[in-house]
mmCIF file of C-alpha atoms in Angstrom:
data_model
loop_
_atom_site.group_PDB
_atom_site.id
_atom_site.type_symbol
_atom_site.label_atom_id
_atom_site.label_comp_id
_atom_site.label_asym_id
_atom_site.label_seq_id
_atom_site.Cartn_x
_atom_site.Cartn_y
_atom_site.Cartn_z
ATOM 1 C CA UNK A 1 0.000 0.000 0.000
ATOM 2 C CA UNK A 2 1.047 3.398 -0.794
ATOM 3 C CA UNK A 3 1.054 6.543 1.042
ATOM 4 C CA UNK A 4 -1.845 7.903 -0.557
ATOM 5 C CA UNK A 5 -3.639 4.901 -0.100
ATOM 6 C CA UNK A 6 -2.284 4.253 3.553
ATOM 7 C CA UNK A 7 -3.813 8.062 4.421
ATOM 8 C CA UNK A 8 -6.841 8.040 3.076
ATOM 9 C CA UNK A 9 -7.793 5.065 4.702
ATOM 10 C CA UNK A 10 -6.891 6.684 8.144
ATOM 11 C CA UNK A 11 -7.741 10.310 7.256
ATOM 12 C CA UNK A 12 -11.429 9.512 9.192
ATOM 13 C CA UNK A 13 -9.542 8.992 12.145
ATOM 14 C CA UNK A 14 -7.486 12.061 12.119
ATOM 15 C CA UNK A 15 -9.975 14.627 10.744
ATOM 16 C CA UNK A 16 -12.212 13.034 14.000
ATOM 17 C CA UNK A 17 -9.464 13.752 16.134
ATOM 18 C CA UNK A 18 -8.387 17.199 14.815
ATOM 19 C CA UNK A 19 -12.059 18.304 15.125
ATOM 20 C CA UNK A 20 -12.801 16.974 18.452
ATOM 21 C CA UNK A 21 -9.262 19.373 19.896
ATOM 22 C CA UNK A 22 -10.244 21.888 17.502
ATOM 23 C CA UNK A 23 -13.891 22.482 17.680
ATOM 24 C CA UNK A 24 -14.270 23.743 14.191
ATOM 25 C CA UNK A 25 -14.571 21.496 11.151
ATOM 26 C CA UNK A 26 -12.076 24.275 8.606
ATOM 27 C CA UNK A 27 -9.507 24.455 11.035
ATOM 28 C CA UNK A 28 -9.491 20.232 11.237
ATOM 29 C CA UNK A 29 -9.756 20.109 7.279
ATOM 30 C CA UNK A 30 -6.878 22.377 7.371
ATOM 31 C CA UNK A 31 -4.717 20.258 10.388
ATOM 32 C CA UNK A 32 -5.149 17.058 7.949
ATOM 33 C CA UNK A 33 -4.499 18.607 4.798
ATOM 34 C CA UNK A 34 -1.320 19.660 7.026
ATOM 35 C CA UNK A 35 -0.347 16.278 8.545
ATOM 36 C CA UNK A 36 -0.507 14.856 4.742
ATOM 37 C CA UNK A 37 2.011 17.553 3.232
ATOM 38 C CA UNK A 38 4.439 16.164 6.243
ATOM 39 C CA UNK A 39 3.644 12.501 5.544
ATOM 40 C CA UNK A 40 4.628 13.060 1.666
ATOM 41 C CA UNK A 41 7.489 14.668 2.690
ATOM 42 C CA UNK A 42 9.032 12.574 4.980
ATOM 43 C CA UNK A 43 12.086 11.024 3.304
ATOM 44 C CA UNK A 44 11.667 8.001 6.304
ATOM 45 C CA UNK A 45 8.914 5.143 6.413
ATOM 46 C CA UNK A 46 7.140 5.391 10.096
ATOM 47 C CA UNK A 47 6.918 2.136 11.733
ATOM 48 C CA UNK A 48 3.614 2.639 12.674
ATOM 49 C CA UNK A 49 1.646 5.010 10.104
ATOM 50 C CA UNK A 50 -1.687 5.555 12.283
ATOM 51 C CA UNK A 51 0.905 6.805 15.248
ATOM 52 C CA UNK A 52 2.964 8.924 13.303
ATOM 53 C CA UNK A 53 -0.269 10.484 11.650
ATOM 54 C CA UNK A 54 -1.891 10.995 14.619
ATOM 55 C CA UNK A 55 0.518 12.753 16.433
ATOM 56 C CA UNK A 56 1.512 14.960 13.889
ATOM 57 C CA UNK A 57 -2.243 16.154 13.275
ATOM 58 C CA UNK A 58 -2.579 16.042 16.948
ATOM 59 C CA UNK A 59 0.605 18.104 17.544
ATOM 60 C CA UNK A 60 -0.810 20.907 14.539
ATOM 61 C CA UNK A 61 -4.106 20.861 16.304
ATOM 62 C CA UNK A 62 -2.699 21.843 19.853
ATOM 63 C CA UNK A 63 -0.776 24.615 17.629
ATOM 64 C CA UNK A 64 -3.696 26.023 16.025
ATOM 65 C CA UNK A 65 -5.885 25.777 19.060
ATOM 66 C CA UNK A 66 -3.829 27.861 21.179
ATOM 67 C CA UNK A 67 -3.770 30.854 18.775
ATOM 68 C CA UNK A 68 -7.593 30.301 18.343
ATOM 69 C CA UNK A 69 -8.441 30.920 21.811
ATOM 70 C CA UNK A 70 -6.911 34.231 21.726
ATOM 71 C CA UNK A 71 -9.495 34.888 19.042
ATOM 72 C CA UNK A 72 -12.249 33.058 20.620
ATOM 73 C CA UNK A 73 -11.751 35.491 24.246
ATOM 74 C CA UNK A 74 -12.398 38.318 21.930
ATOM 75 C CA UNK A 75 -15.603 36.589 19.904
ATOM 76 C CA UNK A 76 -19.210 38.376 19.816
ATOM 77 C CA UNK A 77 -21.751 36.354 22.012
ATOM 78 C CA UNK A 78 -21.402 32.899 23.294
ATOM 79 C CA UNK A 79 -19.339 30.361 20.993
ATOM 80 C CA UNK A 80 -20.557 27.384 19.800
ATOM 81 C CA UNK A 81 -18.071 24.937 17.675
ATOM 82 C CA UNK A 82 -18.951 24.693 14.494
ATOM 83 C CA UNK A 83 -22.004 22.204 13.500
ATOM 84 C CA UNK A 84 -20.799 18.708 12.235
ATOM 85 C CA UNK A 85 -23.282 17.275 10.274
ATOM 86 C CA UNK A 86 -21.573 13.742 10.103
ATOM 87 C CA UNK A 87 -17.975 11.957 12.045
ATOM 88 C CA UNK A 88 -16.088 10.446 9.036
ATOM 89 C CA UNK A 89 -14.761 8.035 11.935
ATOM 90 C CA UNK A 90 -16.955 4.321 13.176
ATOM 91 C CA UNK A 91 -15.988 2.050 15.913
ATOM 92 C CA UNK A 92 -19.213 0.059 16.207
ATOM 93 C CA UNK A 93 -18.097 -1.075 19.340
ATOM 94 C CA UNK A 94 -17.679 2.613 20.671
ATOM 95 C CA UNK A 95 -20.330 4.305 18.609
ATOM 96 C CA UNK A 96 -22.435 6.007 21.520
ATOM 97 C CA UNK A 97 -19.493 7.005 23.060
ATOM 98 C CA UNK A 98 -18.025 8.483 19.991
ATOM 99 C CA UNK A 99 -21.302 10.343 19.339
ATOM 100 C CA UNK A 100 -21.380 11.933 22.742
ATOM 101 C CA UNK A 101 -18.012 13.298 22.754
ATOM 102 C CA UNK A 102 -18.488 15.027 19.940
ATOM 103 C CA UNK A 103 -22.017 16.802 21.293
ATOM 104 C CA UNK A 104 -21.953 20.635 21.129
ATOM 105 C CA UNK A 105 -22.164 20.064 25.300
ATOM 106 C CA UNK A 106 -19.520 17.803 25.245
ATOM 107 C CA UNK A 107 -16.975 19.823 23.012
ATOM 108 C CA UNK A 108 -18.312 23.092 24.926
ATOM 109 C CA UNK A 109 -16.593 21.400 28.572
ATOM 110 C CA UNK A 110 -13.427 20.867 26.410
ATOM 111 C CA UNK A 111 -13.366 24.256 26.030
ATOM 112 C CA UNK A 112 -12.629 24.548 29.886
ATOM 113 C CA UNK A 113 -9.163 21.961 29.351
ATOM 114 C CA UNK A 114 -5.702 23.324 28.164
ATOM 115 C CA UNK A 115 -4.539 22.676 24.900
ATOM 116 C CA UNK A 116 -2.528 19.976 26.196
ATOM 117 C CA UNK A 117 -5.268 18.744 28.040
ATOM 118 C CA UNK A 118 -7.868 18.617 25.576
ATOM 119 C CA UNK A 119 -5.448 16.240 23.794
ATOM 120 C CA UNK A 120 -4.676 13.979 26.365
ATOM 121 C CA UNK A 121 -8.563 13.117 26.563
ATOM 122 C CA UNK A 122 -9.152 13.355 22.903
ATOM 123 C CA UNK A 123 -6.660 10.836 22.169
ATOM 124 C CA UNK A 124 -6.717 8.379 25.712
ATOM 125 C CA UNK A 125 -10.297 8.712 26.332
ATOM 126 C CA UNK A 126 -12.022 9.164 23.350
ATOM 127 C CA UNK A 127 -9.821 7.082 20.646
ATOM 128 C CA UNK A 128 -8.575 4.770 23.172
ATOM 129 C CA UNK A 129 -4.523 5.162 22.203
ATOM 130 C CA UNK A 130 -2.144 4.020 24.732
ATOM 131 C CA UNK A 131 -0.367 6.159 26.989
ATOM 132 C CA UNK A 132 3.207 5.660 25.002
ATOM 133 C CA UNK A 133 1.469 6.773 22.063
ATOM 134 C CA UNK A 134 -0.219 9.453 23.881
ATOM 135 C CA UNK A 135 3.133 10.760 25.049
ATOM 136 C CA UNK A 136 4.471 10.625 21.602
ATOM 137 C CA UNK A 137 2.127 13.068 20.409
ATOM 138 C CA UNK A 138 1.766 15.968 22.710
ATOM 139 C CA UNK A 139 5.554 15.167 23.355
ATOM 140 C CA UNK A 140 5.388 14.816 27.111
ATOM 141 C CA UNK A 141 6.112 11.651 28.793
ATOM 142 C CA UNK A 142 4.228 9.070 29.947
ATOM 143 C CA UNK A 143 3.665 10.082 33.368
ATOM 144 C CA UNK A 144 3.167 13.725 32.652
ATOM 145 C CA UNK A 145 -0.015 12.466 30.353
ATOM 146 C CA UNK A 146 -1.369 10.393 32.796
ATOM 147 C CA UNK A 147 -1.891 13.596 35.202
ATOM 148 C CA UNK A 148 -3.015 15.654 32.337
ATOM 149 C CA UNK A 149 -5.517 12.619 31.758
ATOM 150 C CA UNK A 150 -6.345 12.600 35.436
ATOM 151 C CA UNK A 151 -6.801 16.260 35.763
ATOM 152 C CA UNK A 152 -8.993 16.592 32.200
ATOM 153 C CA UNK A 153 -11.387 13.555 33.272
ATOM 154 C CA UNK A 154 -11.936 15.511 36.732
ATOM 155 C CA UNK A 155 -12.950 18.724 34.679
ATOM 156 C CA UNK A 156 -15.225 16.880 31.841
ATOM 157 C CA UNK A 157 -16.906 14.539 34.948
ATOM 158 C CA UNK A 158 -17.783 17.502 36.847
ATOM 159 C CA UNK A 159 -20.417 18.789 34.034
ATOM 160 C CA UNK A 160 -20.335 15.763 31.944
ATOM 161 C CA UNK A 161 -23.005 15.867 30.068
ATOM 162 C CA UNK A 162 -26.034 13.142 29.922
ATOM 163 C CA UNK A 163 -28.267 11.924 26.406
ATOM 164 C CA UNK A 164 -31.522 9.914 25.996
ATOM 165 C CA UNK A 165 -29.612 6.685 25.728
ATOM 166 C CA UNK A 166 -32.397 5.148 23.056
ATOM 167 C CA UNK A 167 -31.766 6.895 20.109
ATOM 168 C CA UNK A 168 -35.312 5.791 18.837
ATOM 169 C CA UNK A 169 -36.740 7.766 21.735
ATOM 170 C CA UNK A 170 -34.770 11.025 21.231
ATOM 171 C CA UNK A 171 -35.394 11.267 17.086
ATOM 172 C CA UNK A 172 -39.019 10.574 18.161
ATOM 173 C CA UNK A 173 -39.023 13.531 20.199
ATOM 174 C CA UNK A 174 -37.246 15.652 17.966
ATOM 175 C CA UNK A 175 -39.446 14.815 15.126
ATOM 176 C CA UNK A 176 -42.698 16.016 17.336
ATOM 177 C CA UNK A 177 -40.423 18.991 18.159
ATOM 178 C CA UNK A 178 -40.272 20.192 14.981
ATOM 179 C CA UNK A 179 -43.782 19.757 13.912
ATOM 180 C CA UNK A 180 -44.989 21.748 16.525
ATOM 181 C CA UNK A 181 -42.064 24.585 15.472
ATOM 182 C CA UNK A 182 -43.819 24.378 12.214
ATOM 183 C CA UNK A 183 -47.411 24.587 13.718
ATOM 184 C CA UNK A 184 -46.345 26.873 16.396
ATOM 185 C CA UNK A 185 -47.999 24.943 18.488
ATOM 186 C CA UNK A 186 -47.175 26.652 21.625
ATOM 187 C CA UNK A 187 -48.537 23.667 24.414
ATOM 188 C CA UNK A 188 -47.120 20.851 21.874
ATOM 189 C CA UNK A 189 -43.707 22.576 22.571
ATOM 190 C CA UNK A 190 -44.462 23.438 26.274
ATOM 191 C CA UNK A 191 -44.589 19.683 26.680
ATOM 192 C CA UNK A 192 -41.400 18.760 25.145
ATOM 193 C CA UNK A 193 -39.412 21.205 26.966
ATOM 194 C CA UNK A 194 -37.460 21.142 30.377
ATOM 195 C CA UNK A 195 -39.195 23.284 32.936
ATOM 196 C CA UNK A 196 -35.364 25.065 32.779
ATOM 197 C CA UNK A 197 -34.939 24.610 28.979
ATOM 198 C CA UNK A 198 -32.482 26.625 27.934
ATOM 199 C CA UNK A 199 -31.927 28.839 24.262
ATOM 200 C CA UNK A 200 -28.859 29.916 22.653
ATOM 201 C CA UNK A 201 -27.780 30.995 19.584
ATOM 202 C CA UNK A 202 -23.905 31.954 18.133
ATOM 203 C CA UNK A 203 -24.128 34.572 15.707
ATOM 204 C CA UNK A 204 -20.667 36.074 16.464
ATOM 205 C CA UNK A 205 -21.862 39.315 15.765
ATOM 206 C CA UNK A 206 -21.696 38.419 12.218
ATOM 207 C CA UNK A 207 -25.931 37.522 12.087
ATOM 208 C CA UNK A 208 -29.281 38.453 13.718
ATOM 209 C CA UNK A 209 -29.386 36.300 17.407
ATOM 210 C CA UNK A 210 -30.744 36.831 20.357
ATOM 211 C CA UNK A 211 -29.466 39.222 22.770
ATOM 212 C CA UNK A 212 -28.917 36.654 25.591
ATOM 213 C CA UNK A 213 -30.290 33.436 26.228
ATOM 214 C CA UNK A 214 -34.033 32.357 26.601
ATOM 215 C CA UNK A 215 -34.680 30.417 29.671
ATOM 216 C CA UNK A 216 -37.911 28.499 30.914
ATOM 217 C CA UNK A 217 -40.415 25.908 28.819
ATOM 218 C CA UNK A 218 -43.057 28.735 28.596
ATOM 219 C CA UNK A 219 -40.747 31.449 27.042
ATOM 220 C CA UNK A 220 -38.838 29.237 24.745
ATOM 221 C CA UNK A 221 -42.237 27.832 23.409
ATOM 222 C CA UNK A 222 -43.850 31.156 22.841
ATOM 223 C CA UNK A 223 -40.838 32.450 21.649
ATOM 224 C CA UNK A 224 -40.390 29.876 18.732
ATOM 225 C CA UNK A 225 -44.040 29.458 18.099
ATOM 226 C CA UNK A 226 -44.353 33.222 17.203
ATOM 227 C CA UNK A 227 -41.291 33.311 15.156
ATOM 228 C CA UNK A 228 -40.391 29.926 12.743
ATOM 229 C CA UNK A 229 -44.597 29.755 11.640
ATOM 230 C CA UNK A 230 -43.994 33.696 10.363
ATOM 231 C CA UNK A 231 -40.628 32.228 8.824
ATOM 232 C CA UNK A 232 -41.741 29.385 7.029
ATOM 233 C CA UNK A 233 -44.284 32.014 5.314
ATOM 234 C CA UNK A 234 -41.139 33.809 3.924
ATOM 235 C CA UNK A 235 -39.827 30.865 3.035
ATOM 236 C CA UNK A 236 -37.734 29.013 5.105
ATOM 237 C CA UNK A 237 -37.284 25.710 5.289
ATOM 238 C CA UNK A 238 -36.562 22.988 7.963
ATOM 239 C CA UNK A 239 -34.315 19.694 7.025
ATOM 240 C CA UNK A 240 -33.943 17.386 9.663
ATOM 241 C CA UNK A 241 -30.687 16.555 10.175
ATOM 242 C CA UNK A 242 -28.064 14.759 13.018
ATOM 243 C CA UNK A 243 -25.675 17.934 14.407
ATOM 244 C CA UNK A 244 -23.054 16.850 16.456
ATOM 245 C CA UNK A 245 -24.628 13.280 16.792
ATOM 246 C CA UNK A 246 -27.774 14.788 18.157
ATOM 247 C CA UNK A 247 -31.245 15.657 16.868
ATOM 248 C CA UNK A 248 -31.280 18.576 15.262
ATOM 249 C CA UNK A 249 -31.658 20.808 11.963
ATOM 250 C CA UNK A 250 -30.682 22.766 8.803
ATOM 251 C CA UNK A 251 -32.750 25.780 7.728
ATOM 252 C CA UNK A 252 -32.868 26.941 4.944
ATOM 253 C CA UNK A 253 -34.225 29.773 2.689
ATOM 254 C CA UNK A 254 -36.383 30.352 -0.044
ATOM 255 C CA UNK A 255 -33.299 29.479 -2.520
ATOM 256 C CA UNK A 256 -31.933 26.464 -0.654
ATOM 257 C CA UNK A 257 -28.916 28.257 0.975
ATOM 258 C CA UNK A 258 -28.158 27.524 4.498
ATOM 259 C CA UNK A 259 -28.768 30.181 7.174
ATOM 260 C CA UNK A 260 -28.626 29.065 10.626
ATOM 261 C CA UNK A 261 -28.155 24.958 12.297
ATOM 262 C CA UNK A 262 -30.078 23.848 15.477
ATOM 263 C CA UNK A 263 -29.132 20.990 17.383
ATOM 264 C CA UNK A 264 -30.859 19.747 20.473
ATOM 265 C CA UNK A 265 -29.883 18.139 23.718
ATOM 266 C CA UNK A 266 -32.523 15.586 24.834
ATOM 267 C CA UNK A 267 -32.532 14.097 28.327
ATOM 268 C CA UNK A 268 -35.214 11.926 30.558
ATOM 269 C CA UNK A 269 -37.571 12.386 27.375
ATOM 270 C CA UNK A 270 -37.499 16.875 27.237
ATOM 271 C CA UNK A 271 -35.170 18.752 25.426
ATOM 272 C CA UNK A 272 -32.995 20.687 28.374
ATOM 273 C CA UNK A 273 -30.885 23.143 25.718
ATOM 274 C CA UNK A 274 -31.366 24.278 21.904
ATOM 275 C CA UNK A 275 -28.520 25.782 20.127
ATOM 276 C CA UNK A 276 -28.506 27.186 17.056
ATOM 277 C CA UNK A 277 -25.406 28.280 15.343
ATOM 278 C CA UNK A 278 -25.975 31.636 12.642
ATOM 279 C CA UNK A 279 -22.112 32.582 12.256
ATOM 280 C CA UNK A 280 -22.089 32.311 8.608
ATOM 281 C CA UNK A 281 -18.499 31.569 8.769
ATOM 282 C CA UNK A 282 -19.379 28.655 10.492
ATOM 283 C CA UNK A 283 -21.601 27.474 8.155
ATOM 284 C CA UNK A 284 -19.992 27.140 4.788
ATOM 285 C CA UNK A 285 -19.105 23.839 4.992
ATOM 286 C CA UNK A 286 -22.489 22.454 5.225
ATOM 287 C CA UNK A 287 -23.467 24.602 1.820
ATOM 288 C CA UNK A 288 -23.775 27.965 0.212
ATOM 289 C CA UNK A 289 -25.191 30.476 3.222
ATOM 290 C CA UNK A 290 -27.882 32.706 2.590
ATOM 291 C CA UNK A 291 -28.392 36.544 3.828
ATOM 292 C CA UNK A 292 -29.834 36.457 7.533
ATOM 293 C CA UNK A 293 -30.021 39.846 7.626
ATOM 294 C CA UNK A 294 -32.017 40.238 4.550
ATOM 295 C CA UNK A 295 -34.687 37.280 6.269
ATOM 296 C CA UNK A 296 -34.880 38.947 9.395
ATOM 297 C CA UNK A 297 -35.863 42.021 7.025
ATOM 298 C CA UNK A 298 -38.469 40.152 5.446
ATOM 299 C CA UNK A 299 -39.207 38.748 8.774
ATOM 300 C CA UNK A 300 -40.116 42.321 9.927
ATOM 301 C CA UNK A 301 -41.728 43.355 7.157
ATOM 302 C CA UNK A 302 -44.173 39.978 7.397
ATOM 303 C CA UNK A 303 -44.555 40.755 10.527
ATOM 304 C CA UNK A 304 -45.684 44.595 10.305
ATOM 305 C CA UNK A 305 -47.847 43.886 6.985
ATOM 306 C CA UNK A 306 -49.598 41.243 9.447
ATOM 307 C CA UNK A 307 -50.455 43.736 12.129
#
């Protein structure tokens, strides 16, 4: 096998790693494209090609990430990762544990770690690599990784977040969610809601969003039933769709072009958070982005005409 060959077969597992330090599918499309320019121009064959790959994307990522949160202190509004709408990597044996670690929630406590940290449990307790290779990568040794291992799972336990374990269950739910949105069925979406539901959205400034976060079932519901009815009117459009390995959306406009991601976190049968994500520089990778400003124009305009 060859060395294109040999790295697109393992290019799943390091774009899943890269994203899951990095938080934002470019920049991990960017770390591969990276560790691949090194692999073709190493003059030496590694002895083991998934180690040697996945340090060196792992060792770019922790690079990249610590000039990014420089940029991320100074962000507009609350930041959300960017929305992955499917993990190139499968373990079937690890599945729902691969899915939850890459939930907005889950990538929003790995935030909290260090660079190094993040790493450590990206690569130990999410891909399962031993602590030699772990070492290798973040070049620390072996004993230093197993208190930055010790000190991330403290950090990620602490809020650790919880799913509906059936996924049956949760895309149930979700799919009465979003028939009510499109009903605006206010009690249909009271009764699918936490009492302490929480909404969010990440516009960076850079798209309409709210100006803080809605809390409680009754405001969320009133909130979205008034709003996504008036929107669908105009045009928009709602494509179910996994985000981060939880139920969630796409929306759309009138044209097809993306304008904002939702993805929801579903626990003991109610949906405790919604996030959507608006940043149009987040969204280009899931397809061309439409003008949220010009919707929320029409939106007002709908809305006034109505009156």
């Amino acid at each position: 096998m060859g060395k294109v060959e040999e790295f697109a077969e393992l290019r799943p597992l390091l774009f899943s790693i890269a994203y899951r330090i990095l938080g934002s599918v470019s920049e991990a499309e960017d770390a591969v494209q990276e560790t691949w320019l090194r692999f073709d121009a190493s003059p030496t064959q590694p002895t083991s090609v998934k180690s040697f790959l996945s340090a060196v994307v792992t060792r770019i990522s922790i690079d990249v990430l610590r000039s990014a949160r420089v940029r991320r202190e100074e962000y507009v509004g609350p930041w959300f990762p960017e929305p992955l709408l499917d993990d190139p990597y499968e373990d079937p044996e690890r599945s729902a544990e691969l899915a939850d670690s890459v939930s907005t929630a889950a990538l929003l406590l790995l935030e909290r770690l260090s660079p190094l940290e993040r790493a450590v449990f990206v690569l130990r307790e999410v891909f399962d690599f031993g602590f030699p290779e772990v070492a290798s990568a973040v070049g620390r040794s072996e004993g230093a990784c197993r208190q930055l291992a010790v000190r991330a799972r403290r950090h990620m336990s602490a809020g650790s977040p919880r799913f509906e374990a059936d996924r049956r269950e949760r895309e149930e739910l979700a799919t009465r969610f979003f028939e009510a949105l499109r009903e605006g069925d206010v009690l249909g979406l009271q009764q699918l809601l936490a009492a302490d539901v929480s909404m969010v959205g990440d516009g960076g400034g850079k798209a309409p969003q709210l100006a803080r976060a809605v809390m409680g079932a009754d405001k969320v519901a009133r909130l979205l039933a008034a709003v996504f009815p008036e929107l669908a009117r105009i045009g928009l459009t709602t494509e179910a769709h996994e985000i981060n390995g939880q139920p969630g959306a796409i929306f759309r406009d009138r044209d097809g072009k993306v304008l904002q991601t939702l993805a929801l976190d579903v626990l003991d049968g109610q949906i405790q958070t919604i996030r959507f994500v608006l940043n149009p520089d987040k969204l280009g990778h899931v397809g061309p982005v439409g003008d949220a400003w010009e919707v929320s124009r029409e939106f007002r305009e709908s809305r006034r005409s109505a009156e």
